[in-house]
């Protein structure tokens, strides 16, 4: 890294700054792909963040990769806002706060809407079911057009669910289950079809993996997804590598989308650079296509007007901003979205969990003993250094990872609130809090493993065969 990049913004033109920022973005990406030392990556990131703040000061606009200052009117940047340091895109999440990403700011920056109490109440009213704990607790915190979906549903117009997973390894951790647990609840609650995209093509393009491995991971991951309890008569799971070639209607939609999105647009949204392979540049159309019902003629009988609702983690939003932008131009309804927060790593809420670090998360294959050891050893604690101090001043549940995990998985609201209060007052010690978490996770993971064992290759094949589902469209 050259020192001059760190100079103040004072005498630089917007174009100078823009070019420095673009260069610095490349530097960060290169360091990451080359797996450089964490300190180097962090330093490069800090500089990138600083440049973005300078850029905003000088131009009054957010920096948008691929979009030089004079050309840009609307900005859809995913990088840090001028007043914060969180960075969220489909491949990177970083923040400097122990509480994690500031989600209210993300809503403003992404231009989505907050899932407020009114919407939670409305979902309960319309569905006649108690809201899922992920809704009650703000884990699904942001949405696009959910009111519209409910308006239509009240008038007996149905919709379908679309979610997905990028199969980058055989090992899935509990964080990966969040969208699926919630999607299962939505499917049961509204009784609607569900399509699940396994982007083995995406992982091949982005990671150093063979096509065969990516496809194998897709099938292995499908088993964990099926073990969440999806109904085979209402759910279609597909690997892109298989379905793209098998479905002319799907591929036609991919091509339509590709024709209506420019390189400049994807550069702006995803930050692609000149040295990214063309597969990456074309890929967003493949993740967009399942948002349109005529990509699945076997399910929707060729209809193109069935509304789609996508539950996903907020880092996937760039794909669907693009999708929503292109939809009206090719004559399709825009998909609606429900966004979740990130599941924190055991070490703290600064980052997403990584499937490549065995100690950063609880894996679906962990034994009860491993779960106990990991939580006790690695779960970042908001407790005080000594029992005396803890009793006196209390712990901080807001940064305590064991408490955060309990908000995801402990069903009982009252019990959770009591734990929060007792921990904050010092009545509950860190060891006791961790014990509650261990006792919540162990049976949950064990029963997942038992359900997964029941999933045979034949079951996977059933879910992954294109076929009509139990709905009449
Ligand atoms: N890109 C996602 C990932 O890497 C996978 C994905 C495809 C997805 N389609 C989706 C996730 C729809 C959520 C919703 O994990």
GROMACS .gro file of C-alpha atoms and ligand atoms in nm:
model
  488
    1UNK     CA    1   0.000   0.000   0.000
    2UNK     CA    2   0.136   0.343  -0.091
    3UNK     CA    3   0.133   0.619   0.164
    4UNK     CA    4   0.001   0.887  -0.067
    5UNK     CA    5  -0.334   0.710  -0.078
    6UNK     CA    6  -0.386   0.819   0.277
    7UNK     CA    7  -0.350   1.191   0.205
    8UNK     CA    8  -0.632   1.420   0.312
    9UNK     CA    9  -0.913   1.497   0.072
   10UNK     CA   10  -0.845   1.871   0.087
   11UNK     CA   11  -0.704   1.949  -0.254
   12UNK     CA   12  -0.830   1.650  -0.451
   13UNK     CA   13  -1.092   1.674  -0.721
   14UNK     CA   14  -1.389   1.436  -0.706
   15UNK     CA   15  -1.235   1.246  -0.999
   16UNK     CA   16  -0.900   1.208  -0.818
   17UNK     CA   17  -1.078   1.074  -0.516
   18UNK     CA   18  -1.293   0.847  -0.725
   19UNK     CA   19  -0.988   0.694  -0.888
   20UNK     CA   20  -0.810   0.646  -0.558
   21UNK     CA   21  -1.117   0.480  -0.415
   22UNK     CA   22  -1.149   0.244  -0.708
   23UNK     CA   23  -0.783   0.152  -0.678
   24UNK     CA   24  -0.813   0.099  -0.305
   25UNK     CA   25  -1.119  -0.122  -0.359
   26UNK     CA   26  -0.908  -0.336  -0.593
   27UNK     CA   27  -0.629  -0.348  -0.335
   28UNK     CA   28  -0.868  -0.474  -0.067
   29UNK     CA   29  -1.010  -0.737  -0.300
   30UNK     CA   30  -0.665  -0.855  -0.404
   31UNK     CA   31  -0.548  -0.880  -0.044
   32UNK     CA   32  -0.857  -1.083   0.037
   33UNK     CA   33  -0.823  -1.323  -0.254
   34UNK     CA   34  -0.457  -1.367  -0.176
   35UNK     CA   35  -0.549  -1.434   0.185
   36UNK     CA   36  -0.309  -1.166   0.308
   37UNK     CA   37  -0.247  -1.112   0.681
   38UNK     CA   38  -0.554  -0.986   0.865
   39UNK     CA   39  -0.372  -0.673   0.981
   40UNK     CA   40  -0.291  -0.577   0.621
   41UNK     CA   41  -0.649  -0.634   0.509
   42UNK     CA   42  -0.781  -0.434   0.803
   43UNK     CA   43  -0.545  -0.146   0.732
   44UNK     CA   44  -0.644  -0.142   0.365
   45UNK     CA   45  -1.012  -0.153   0.464
   46UNK     CA   46  -0.972   0.136   0.706
   47UNK     CA   47  -0.817   0.343   0.432
   48UNK     CA   48  -1.100   0.248   0.197
   49UNK     CA   49  -1.355   0.356   0.454
   50UNK     CA   50  -1.174   0.685   0.510
   51UNK     CA   51  -1.163   0.755   0.138
   52UNK     CA   52  -1.535   0.688   0.112
   53UNK     CA   53  -1.602   0.941   0.388
   54UNK     CA   54  -1.379   1.195   0.210
   55UNK     CA   55  -1.555   1.127  -0.117
   56UNK     CA   56  -1.893   1.189   0.037
   57UNK     CA   57  -1.768   1.513   0.192
   58UNK     CA   58  -1.631   1.638  -0.137
   59UNK     CA   59  -1.909   1.524  -0.371
   60UNK     CA   60  -2.211   1.503  -0.142
   61UNK     CA   61  -2.274   1.156  -0.284
   62UNK     CA   62  -2.196   0.803  -0.178
   63UNK     CA   63  -1.914   0.644  -0.376
   64UNK     CA   64  -2.042   0.395  -0.629
   65UNK     CA   65  -1.793   0.162  -0.796
   66UNK     CA   66  -1.803   0.183  -1.173
   67UNK     CA   67  -1.984   0.514  -1.165
   68UNK     CA   68  -1.757   0.821  -1.183
   69UNK     CA   69  -1.872   1.134  -0.997
   70UNK     CA   70  -2.032   1.329  -1.281
   71UNK     CA   71  -2.235   1.036  -1.416
   72UNK     CA   72  -2.404   0.934  -1.095
   73UNK     CA   73  -2.733   1.063  -0.979
   74UNK     CA   74  -2.887   0.787  -0.770
   75UNK     CA   75  -2.647   0.598  -0.554
   76UNK     CA   76  -2.700   0.240  -0.445
   77UNK     CA   77  -2.372   0.186  -0.272
   78UNK     CA   78  -2.335  -0.094  -0.018
   79UNK     CA   79  -2.018   0.038   0.138
   80UNK     CA   80  -1.993   0.244   0.449
   81UNK     CA   81  -2.209   0.549   0.490
   82UNK     CA   82  -2.034   0.872   0.577
   83UNK     CA   83  -2.128   0.842   0.942
   84UNK     CA   84  -2.055   0.475   1.000
   85UNK     CA   85  -1.808   0.204   0.925
   86UNK     CA   86  -2.024  -0.097   0.850
   87UNK     CA   87  -1.962  -0.265   0.520
   88UNK     CA   88  -2.216  -0.511   0.383
   89UNK     CA   89  -2.224  -0.681   0.046
   90UNK     CA   90  -2.285  -1.042  -0.061
   91UNK     CA   91  -1.923  -1.136   0.014
   92UNK     CA   92  -1.809  -0.915   0.299
   93UNK     CA   93  -1.955  -0.799   0.623
   94UNK     CA   94  -1.751  -0.593   0.861
   95UNK     CA   95  -1.818  -0.353   1.143
   96UNK     CA   96  -1.613  -0.216   1.428
   97UNK     CA   97  -1.893  -0.233   1.686
   98UNK     CA   98  -1.916  -0.528   1.927
   99UNK     CA   99  -2.294  -0.505   1.910
  100UNK     CA  100  -2.268  -0.582   1.540
  101UNK     CA  101  -2.389  -0.398   1.232
  102UNK     CA  102  -2.614  -0.095   1.283
  103UNK     CA  103  -2.925  -0.229   1.112
  104UNK     CA  104  -3.132   0.087   1.135
  105UNK     CA  105  -2.867   0.267   0.931
  106UNK     CA  106  -2.862  -0.018   0.679
  107UNK     CA  107  -3.236   0.025   0.625
  108UNK     CA  108  -3.182   0.391   0.543
  109UNK     CA  109  -2.887   0.318   0.315
  110UNK     CA  110  -3.049   0.029   0.129
  111UNK     CA  111  -3.381   0.213   0.109
  112UNK     CA  112  -3.582  -0.077   0.252
  113UNK     CA  113  -3.848  -0.054   0.526
  114UNK     CA  114  -3.829  -0.150   0.890
  115UNK     CA  115  -4.039  -0.443   1.010
  116UNK     CA  116  -4.216  -0.250   1.284
  117UNK     CA  117  -4.463  -0.370   1.546
  118UNK     CA  118  -4.751  -0.274   1.318
  119UNK     CA  119  -4.630  -0.511   1.046
  120UNK     CA  120  -4.566  -0.791   1.295
  121UNK     CA  121  -4.921  -0.745   1.430
  122UNK     CA  122  -5.059  -0.745   1.079
  123UNK     CA  123  -4.880  -1.069   0.989
  124UNK     CA  124  -5.037  -1.224   1.300
  125UNK     CA  125  -5.382  -1.094   1.208
  126UNK     CA  126  -5.368  -1.205   0.846
  127UNK     CA  127  -5.219  -1.547   0.917
  128UNK     CA  128  -5.402  -1.616   1.241
  129UNK     CA  129  -5.072  -1.739   1.392
  130UNK     CA  130  -4.847  -1.605   1.663
  131UNK     CA  131  -4.552  -1.432   1.493
  132UNK     CA  132  -4.234  -1.638   1.474
  133UNK     CA  133  -3.972  -1.547   1.737
  134UNK     CA  134  -3.749  -1.412   1.457
  135UNK     CA  135  -4.020  -1.153   1.388
  136UNK     CA  136  -4.101  -1.086   1.754
  137UNK     CA  137  -3.733  -1.020   1.823
  138UNK     CA  138  -3.633  -0.817   1.521
  139UNK     CA  139  -3.411  -1.088   1.371
  140UNK     CA  140  -3.605  -1.042   1.049
  141UNK     CA  141  -3.590  -0.665   1.069
  142UNK     CA  142  -3.635  -0.518   0.722
  143UNK     CA  143  -3.864  -0.571   0.423
  144UNK     CA  144  -3.967  -0.455   0.080
  145UNK     CA  145  -4.337  -0.458  -0.017
  146UNK     CA  146  -4.454  -0.699   0.255
  147UNK     CA  147  -4.771  -0.494   0.303
  148UNK     CA  148  -4.852  -0.543  -0.064
  149UNK     CA  149  -4.811  -0.919  -0.030
  150UNK     CA  150  -5.050  -0.918   0.265
  151UNK     CA  151  -5.303  -0.691   0.087
  152UNK     CA  152  -5.314  -0.937  -0.201
  153UNK     CA  153  -5.324  -1.243   0.027
  154UNK     CA  154  -5.626  -1.094   0.206
  155UNK     CA  155  -5.795  -1.080  -0.132
  156UNK     CA  156  -5.718  -1.449  -0.184
  157UNK     CA  157  -5.425  -1.385  -0.416
  158UNK     CA  158  -5.156  -1.633  -0.324
  159UNK     CA  159  -4.780  -1.595  -0.350
  160UNK     CA  160  -4.474  -1.820  -0.341
  161UNK     CA  161  -4.151  -1.827  -0.145
  162UNK     CA  162  -3.800  -1.826  -0.288
  163UNK     CA  163  -3.481  -1.863  -0.089
  164UNK     CA  164  -3.141  -2.019  -0.147
  165UNK     CA  165  -2.797  -2.118  -0.039
  166UNK     CA  166  -2.451  -2.104  -0.188
  167UNK     CA  167  -2.305  -2.451  -0.123
  168UNK     CA  168  -1.939  -2.369  -0.054
  169UNK     CA  169  -1.869  -2.668   0.170
  170UNK     CA  170  -2.024  -2.979   0.316
  171UNK     CA  171  -2.026  -2.827   0.662
  172UNK     CA  172  -2.320  -2.606   0.752
  173UNK     CA  173  -2.345  -2.418   1.079
  174UNK     CA  174  -2.649  -2.310   1.280
  175UNK     CA  175  -2.638  -1.962   1.125
  176UNK     CA  176  -2.706  -2.111   0.783
  177UNK     CA  177  -3.035  -2.250   0.911
  178UNK     CA  178  -3.186  -1.912   1.005
  179UNK     CA  179  -3.346  -1.835   0.666
  180UNK     CA  180  -3.464  -2.194   0.631
  181UNK     CA  181  -3.618  -2.215   0.979
  182UNK     CA  182  -3.806  -1.895   0.903
  183UNK     CA  183  -3.903  -1.999   0.551
  184UNK     CA  184  -4.046  -2.323   0.689
  185UNK     CA  185  -4.259  -2.120   0.928
  186UNK     CA  186  -4.380  -1.895   0.646
  187UNK     CA  187  -4.464  -2.195   0.432
  188UNK     CA  188  -4.661  -2.364   0.710
  189UNK     CA  189  -4.831  -2.039   0.807
  190UNK     CA  190  -4.943  -1.929   0.460
  191UNK     CA  191  -4.956  -2.273   0.292
  192UNK     CA  192  -4.769  -2.172  -0.024
  193UNK     CA  193  -4.515  -2.322  -0.265
  194UNK     CA  194  -4.143  -2.281  -0.204
  195UNK     CA  195  -3.845  -2.292  -0.440
  196UNK     CA  196  -3.491  -2.321  -0.305
  197UNK     CA  197  -3.197  -2.233  -0.529
  198UNK     CA  198  -2.860  -2.398  -0.461
  199UNK     CA  199  -2.605  -2.179  -0.637
  200UNK     CA  200  -2.333  -2.435  -0.703
  201UNK     CA  201  -2.243  -2.232  -1.013
  202UNK     CA  202  -2.190  -1.920  -0.799
  203UNK     CA  203  -1.955  -2.102  -0.564
  204UNK     CA  204  -1.759  -2.246  -0.855
  205UNK     CA  205  -1.715  -1.897  -0.998
  206UNK     CA  206  -1.616  -1.733  -0.670
  207UNK     CA  207  -1.416  -2.001  -0.490
  208UNK     CA  208  -1.127  -2.223  -0.568
  209UNK     CA  209  -1.343  -2.536  -0.599
  210UNK     CA  210  -1.414  -2.785  -0.875
  211UNK     CA  211  -1.755  -2.803  -1.043
  212UNK     CA  212  -1.796  -3.157  -0.913
  213UNK     CA  213  -1.731  -3.051  -0.555
  214UNK     CA  214  -1.974  -2.760  -0.574
  215UNK     CA  215  -2.244  -2.987  -0.710
  216UNK     CA  216  -2.175  -3.249  -0.443
  217UNK     CA  217  -2.198  -2.981  -0.172
  218UNK     CA  218  -2.531  -2.871  -0.317
  219UNK     CA  219  -2.672  -3.222  -0.274
  220UNK     CA  220  -2.521  -3.259   0.076
  221UNK     CA  221  -2.655  -2.918   0.184
  222UNK     CA  222  -2.996  -3.010   0.044
  223UNK     CA  223  -3.008  -3.286   0.308
  224UNK     CA  224  -2.960  -3.035   0.590
  225UNK     CA  225  -3.221  -2.808   0.435
  226UNK     CA  226  -3.470  -3.092   0.398
  227UNK     CA  227  -3.403  -3.185   0.763
  228UNK     CA  228  -3.559  -2.849   0.859
  229UNK     CA  229  -3.890  -3.021   0.787
  230UNK     CA  230  -4.001  -2.899   0.444
  231UNK     CA  231  -4.296  -3.071   0.281
  232UNK     CA  232  -4.192  -3.251  -0.037
  233UNK     CA  233  -4.531  -3.184  -0.194
  234UNK     CA  234  -4.486  -2.809  -0.157
  235UNK     CA  235  -4.112  -2.759  -0.210
  236UNK     CA  236  -3.880  -2.767  -0.511
  237UNK     CA  237  -3.506  -2.761  -0.446
  238UNK     CA  238  -3.274  -2.715  -0.743
  239UNK     CA  239  -2.904  -2.696  -0.824
  240UNK     CA  240  -2.829  -2.429  -1.085
  241UNK     CA  241  -2.587  -2.665  -1.257
  242UNK     CA  242  -2.872  -2.911  -1.314
  243UNK     CA  243  -3.178  -2.691  -1.357
  244UNK     CA  244  -3.033  -2.424  -1.589
  245UNK     CA  245  -2.974  -2.684  -1.857
  246UNK     CA  246  -3.297  -2.872  -1.795
  247UNK     CA  247  -3.542  -2.583  -1.800
  248UNK     CA  248  -3.580  -2.376  -2.118
  249UNK     CA  249  -3.815  -2.136  -1.939
  250UNK     CA  250  -3.566  -2.068  -1.662
  251UNK     CA  251  -3.288  -1.999  -1.909
  252UNK     CA  252  -3.511  -1.769  -2.115
  253UNK     CA  253  -3.566  -1.556  -1.807
  254UNK     CA  254  -3.193  -1.549  -1.735
  255UNK     CA  255  -3.126  -1.418  -2.085
  256UNK     CA  256  -3.406  -1.159  -2.060
  257UNK     CA  257  -3.257  -1.028  -1.739
  258UNK     CA  258  -2.907  -1.025  -1.887
  259UNK     CA  259  -3.029  -0.814  -2.177
  260UNK     CA  260  -3.179  -0.552  -1.947
  261UNK     CA  261  -2.895  -0.497  -1.701
  262UNK     CA  262  -2.578  -0.318  -1.809
  263UNK     CA  263  -2.220  -0.384  -1.700
  264UNK     CA  264  -2.221  -0.038  -1.545
  265UNK     CA  265  -2.519  -0.130  -1.331
  266UNK     CA  266  -2.369  -0.453  -1.194
  267UNK     CA  267  -2.039  -0.276  -1.137
  268UNK     CA  268  -2.225  -0.016  -0.934
  269UNK     CA  269  -2.422  -0.271  -0.736
  270UNK     CA  270  -2.159  -0.543  -0.683
  271UNK     CA  271  -1.829  -0.362  -0.733
  272UNK     CA  272  -1.707  -0.594  -1.011
  273UNK     CA  273  -1.376  -0.490  -1.165
  274UNK     CA  274  -1.199  -0.543  -1.495
  275UNK     CA  275  -1.020  -0.852  -1.368
  276UNK     CA  276  -1.332  -1.036  -1.250
  277UNK     CA  277  -1.421  -1.331  -1.472
  278UNK     CA  278  -1.724  -1.282  -1.696
  279UNK     CA  279  -1.909  -1.563  -1.519
  280UNK     CA  280  -1.937  -1.345  -1.210
  281UNK     CA  281  -2.070  -1.056  -1.411
  282UNK     CA  282  -2.342  -1.272  -1.566
  283UNK     CA  283  -2.429  -1.455  -1.244
  284UNK     CA  284  -2.667  -1.202  -1.081
  285UNK     CA  285  -2.922  -1.277  -1.355
  286UNK     CA  286  -2.921  -1.642  -1.242
  287UNK     CA  287  -2.998  -1.550  -0.883
  288UNK     CA  288  -3.267  -1.310  -1.006
  289UNK     CA  289  -3.452  -1.557  -1.234
  290UNK     CA  290  -3.626  -1.764  -0.961
  291UNK     CA  291  -3.805  -1.443  -0.852
  292UNK     CA  292  -4.029  -1.481  -1.158
  293UNK     CA  293  -4.294  -1.750  -1.148
  294UNK     CA  294  -4.268  -1.854  -1.513
  295UNK     CA  295  -3.916  -1.982  -1.442
  296UNK     CA  296  -4.104  -2.281  -1.294
  297UNK     CA  297  -4.375  -2.375  -1.547
  298UNK     CA  298  -4.419  -2.718  -1.386
  299UNK     CA  299  -4.536  -2.543  -1.066
  300UNK     CA  300  -4.712  -2.231  -1.194
  301UNK     CA  301  -4.844  -2.363  -1.527
  302UNK     CA  302  -4.659  -2.093  -1.720
  303UNK     CA  303  -4.813  -1.802  -1.527
  304UNK     CA  304  -4.579  -1.508  -1.492
  305UNK     CA  305  -4.782  -1.302  -1.246
  306UNK     CA  306  -4.752  -1.496  -0.921
  307UNK     CA  307  -4.601  -1.272  -0.655
  308UNK     CA  308  -4.270  -1.390  -0.508
  309UNK     CA  309  -4.155  -1.332  -0.148
  310UNK     CA  310  -3.787  -1.381  -0.068
  311UNK     CA  311  -3.670  -1.437   0.291
  312UNK     CA  312  -3.292  -1.385   0.302
  313UNK     CA  313  -3.008  -1.234   0.501
  314UNK     CA  314  -2.962  -0.862   0.430
  315UNK     CA  315  -2.632  -0.921   0.246
  316UNK     CA  316  -2.829  -1.073  -0.043
  317UNK     CA  317  -3.025  -0.753  -0.098
  318UNK     CA  318  -2.800  -0.619  -0.379
  319UNK     CA  319  -2.911  -0.910  -0.599
  320UNK     CA  320  -3.273  -0.831  -0.538
  321UNK     CA  321  -3.239  -0.455  -0.578
  322UNK     CA  322  -3.117  -0.540  -0.925
  323UNK     CA  323  -3.404  -0.789  -0.971
  324UNK     CA  324  -3.666  -0.536  -0.861
  325UNK     CA  325  -3.518  -0.276  -1.089
  326UNK     CA  326  -3.531  -0.501  -1.395
  327UNK     CA  327  -3.870  -0.669  -1.323
  328UNK     CA  328  -4.107  -0.403  -1.462
  329UNK     CA  329  -3.888  -0.361  -1.769
  330UNK     CA  330  -3.942  -0.724  -1.865
  331UNK     CA  331  -4.307  -0.732  -1.764
  332UNK     CA  332  -4.289  -0.914  -1.432
  333UNK     CA  333  -4.396  -0.822  -1.076
  334UNK     CA  334  -4.117  -0.716  -0.839
  335UNK     CA  335  -4.035  -0.975  -0.573
  336UNK     CA  336  -4.104  -0.874  -0.212
  337UNK     CA  337  -3.837  -0.931   0.053
  338UNK     CA  338  -3.790  -1.007   0.419
  339UNK     CA  339  -3.435  -0.943   0.544
  340UNK     CA  340  -3.263  -1.097   0.844
  341UNK     CA  341  -2.972  -0.973   1.051
  342UNK     CA  342  -2.649  -1.172   1.050
  343UNK     CA  343  -2.585  -1.459   1.282
  344UNK     CA  344  -2.282  -1.360   1.492
  345UNK     CA  345  -1.959  -1.560   1.511
  346UNK     CA  346  -1.887  -1.714   1.850
  347UNK     CA  347  -1.600  -1.468   1.884
  348UNK     CA  348  -1.827  -1.166   1.855
  349UNK     CA  349  -2.081  -0.980   1.646
  350UNK     CA  350  -1.824  -0.795   1.434
  351UNK     CA  351  -1.842  -1.050   1.153
  352UNK     CA  352  -2.054  -1.319   0.997
  353UNK     CA  353  -1.959  -1.675   1.083
  354UNK     CA  354  -1.717  -1.849   0.856
  355UNK     CA  355  -1.768  -2.209   0.749
  356UNK     CA  356  -1.390  -2.241   0.717
  357UNK     CA  357  -1.318  -2.173   1.085
  358UNK     CA  358  -1.439  -2.467   1.297
  359UNK     CA  359  -1.429  -2.261   1.616
  360UNK     CA  360  -1.623  -1.965   1.483
  361UNK     CA  361  -1.953  -2.143   1.494
  362UNK     CA  362  -2.161  -2.440   1.600
  363UNK     CA  363  -2.176  -2.688   1.314
  364UNK     CA  364  -2.471  -2.911   1.241
  365UNK     CA  365  -2.239  -3.209   1.282
  366UNK     CA  366  -2.104  -3.108   1.626
  367UNK     CA  367  -2.145  -3.354   1.913
  368UNK     CA  368  -2.301  -3.241   2.244
  369UNK     CA  369  -1.951  -3.237   2.391
  370UNK     CA  370  -1.812  -3.020   2.112
  371UNK     CA  371  -2.102  -2.780   2.154
  372UNK     CA  372  -2.031  -2.752   2.525
  373UNK     CA  373  -1.659  -2.694   2.474
  374UNK     CA  374  -1.703  -2.441   2.196
  375UNK     CA  375  -1.954  -2.232   2.388
  376UNK     CA  376  -1.750  -2.242   2.707
  377UNK     CA  377  -1.420  -2.170   2.536
  378UNK     CA  378  -1.505  -1.942   2.245
  379UNK     CA  379  -1.836  -1.761   2.300
  380UNK     CA  380  -1.749  -1.394   2.349
  381UNK     CA  381  -1.868  -1.287   2.691
  382UNK     CA  382  -2.022  -0.962   2.805
  383UNK     CA  383  -1.944  -1.060   3.165
  384UNK     CA  384  -1.700  -0.893   3.402
  385UNK     CA  385  -1.350  -1.025   3.472
  386UNK     CA  386  -1.417  -1.150   3.823
  387UNK     CA  387  -1.726  -1.290   3.993
  388UNK     CA  388  -1.713  -1.004   4.248
  389UNK     CA  389  -1.717  -0.738   3.979
  390UNK     CA  390  -1.984  -0.921   3.783
  391UNK     CA  391  -2.211  -0.942   4.087
  392UNK     CA  392  -2.151  -0.576   4.157
  393UNK     CA  393  -2.181  -0.421   3.810
  394UNK     CA  394  -2.362  -0.687   3.608
  395UNK     CA  395  -2.284  -0.812   3.256
  396UNK     CA  396  -2.366  -0.666   2.916
  397UNK     CA  397  -2.611  -0.887   2.723
  398UNK     CA  398  -2.588  -0.659   2.416
  399UNK     CA  399  -2.237  -0.777   2.331
  400UNK     CA  400  -2.262  -1.125   2.483
  401UNK     CA  401  -2.269  -1.388   2.209
  402UNK     CA  402  -2.428  -1.659   2.426
  403UNK     CA  403  -2.717  -1.423   2.496
  404UNK     CA  404  -2.742  -1.333   2.127
  405UNK     CA  405  -2.761  -1.701   2.034
  406UNK     CA  406  -3.038  -1.749   2.291
  407UNK     CA  407  -3.239  -1.472   2.123
  408UNK     CA  408  -3.221  -1.679   1.806
  409UNK     CA  409  -3.305  -2.017   1.953
  410UNK     CA  410  -3.479  -1.994   2.291
  411UNK     CA  411  -3.851  -1.997   2.217
  412UNK     CA  412  -3.984  -1.875   2.552
  413UNK     CA  413  -4.001  -1.492   2.560
  414UNK     CA  414  -4.038  -1.467   2.937
  415UNK     CA  415  -3.747  -1.696   3.007
  416UNK     CA  416  -3.530  -1.498   2.766
  417UNK     CA  417  -3.625  -1.168   2.927
  418UNK     CA  418  -3.551  -1.306   3.274
  419UNK     CA  419  -3.206  -1.420   3.157
  420UNK     CA  420  -3.141  -1.076   3.012
  421UNK     CA  421  -3.238  -0.895   3.331
  422UNK     CA  422  -3.052  -1.134   3.560
  423UNK     CA  423  -2.738  -1.113   3.349
  424UNK     CA  424  -2.749  -0.735   3.335
  425UNK     CA  425  -2.799  -0.712   3.712
  426UNK     CA  426  -2.522  -0.958   3.789
  427UNK     CA  427  -2.753  -1.217   3.945
  428UNK     CA  428  -2.670  -1.456   3.659
  429UNK     CA  429  -2.305  -1.542   3.596
  430UNK     CA  430  -2.145  -1.600   3.255
  431UNK     CA  431  -2.102  -1.972   3.324
  432UNK     CA  432  -2.472  -2.002   3.404
  433UNK     CA  433  -2.572  -1.810   3.091
  434UNK     CA  434  -2.350  -2.036   2.882
  435UNK     CA  435  -2.510  -2.339   3.044
  436UNK     CA  436  -2.854  -2.220   2.930
  437UNK     CA  437  -2.725  -2.185   2.577
  438UNK     CA  438  -2.558  -2.526   2.578
  439UNK     CA  439  -2.881  -2.683   2.704
  440UNK     CA  440  -3.075  -2.511   2.427
  441UNK     CA  441  -2.834  -2.602   2.146
  442UNK     CA  442  -2.758  -2.964   2.233
  443UNK     CA  443  -3.110  -3.107   2.189
  444UNK     CA  444  -3.170  -2.881   1.890
  445UNK     CA  445  -2.861  -3.009   1.705
  446UNK     CA  446  -2.916  -3.370   1.809
  447UNK     CA  447  -3.268  -3.372   1.670
  448UNK     CA  448  -3.148  -3.203   1.352
  449UNK     CA  449  -2.894  -3.485   1.313
  450UNK     CA  450  -3.164  -3.745   1.368
  451UNK     CA  451  -3.390  -3.588   1.105
  452UNK     CA  452  -3.099  -3.559   0.862
  453UNK     CA  453  -3.024  -3.929   0.902
  454UNK     CA  454  -3.376  -4.002   0.775
  455UNK     CA  455  -3.307  -3.808   0.455
  456UNK     CA  456  -3.203  -4.062   0.193
  457UNK     CA  457  -3.063  -4.002  -0.155
  458UNK     CA  458  -3.407  -4.098  -0.280
  459UNK     CA  459  -3.567  -3.819  -0.073
  460UNK     CA  460  -3.320  -3.565  -0.210
  461UNK     CA  461  -3.398  -3.681  -0.561
  462UNK     CA  462  -3.770  -3.631  -0.502
  463UNK     CA  463  -3.722  -3.274  -0.378
  464UNK     CA  464  -3.488  -3.197  -0.668
  465UNK     CA  465  -3.702  -3.335  -0.949
  466UNK     CA  466  -3.890  -3.068  -1.149
  467UNK     CA  467  -4.258  -3.159  -1.098
  468UNK     CA  468  -4.595  -3.006  -1.017
  469UNK     CA  469  -4.653  -2.925  -0.649
  470UNK     CA  470  -4.973  -2.957  -0.446
  471UNK     CA  471  -5.116  -2.625  -0.563
  472UNK     CA  472  -5.349  -2.521  -0.836
  473UNK     CA  473  -5.244  -2.217  -1.034
  474LIG     N1  474  -2.613  -1.620  -0.306
  474LIG     C1  475  -2.664  -1.693  -0.194
  474LIG     C2  476  -2.547  -1.745  -0.108
  474LIG     O1  477  -2.433  -1.735  -0.146
  474LIG     C3  478  -2.750  -1.809  -0.235
  474LIG     C4  479  -2.886  -1.768  -0.284
  474LIG     C5  480  -2.936  -1.785  -0.412
  474LIG     C6  481  -2.991  -1.707  -0.208
  474LIG     N2  482  -3.062  -1.739  -0.419
  474LIG     C7  483  -3.100  -1.692  -0.297
  474LIG     C8  484  -3.004  -1.668  -0.074
  474LIG     C9  485  -3.221  -1.634  -0.255
  474LIG    C10  486  -3.124  -1.612  -0.032
  474LIG    C11  487  -3.231  -1.594  -0.123
  474LIG     O2  488  -2.569  -1.797  -0.002
   0.00000   0.00000   0.00000
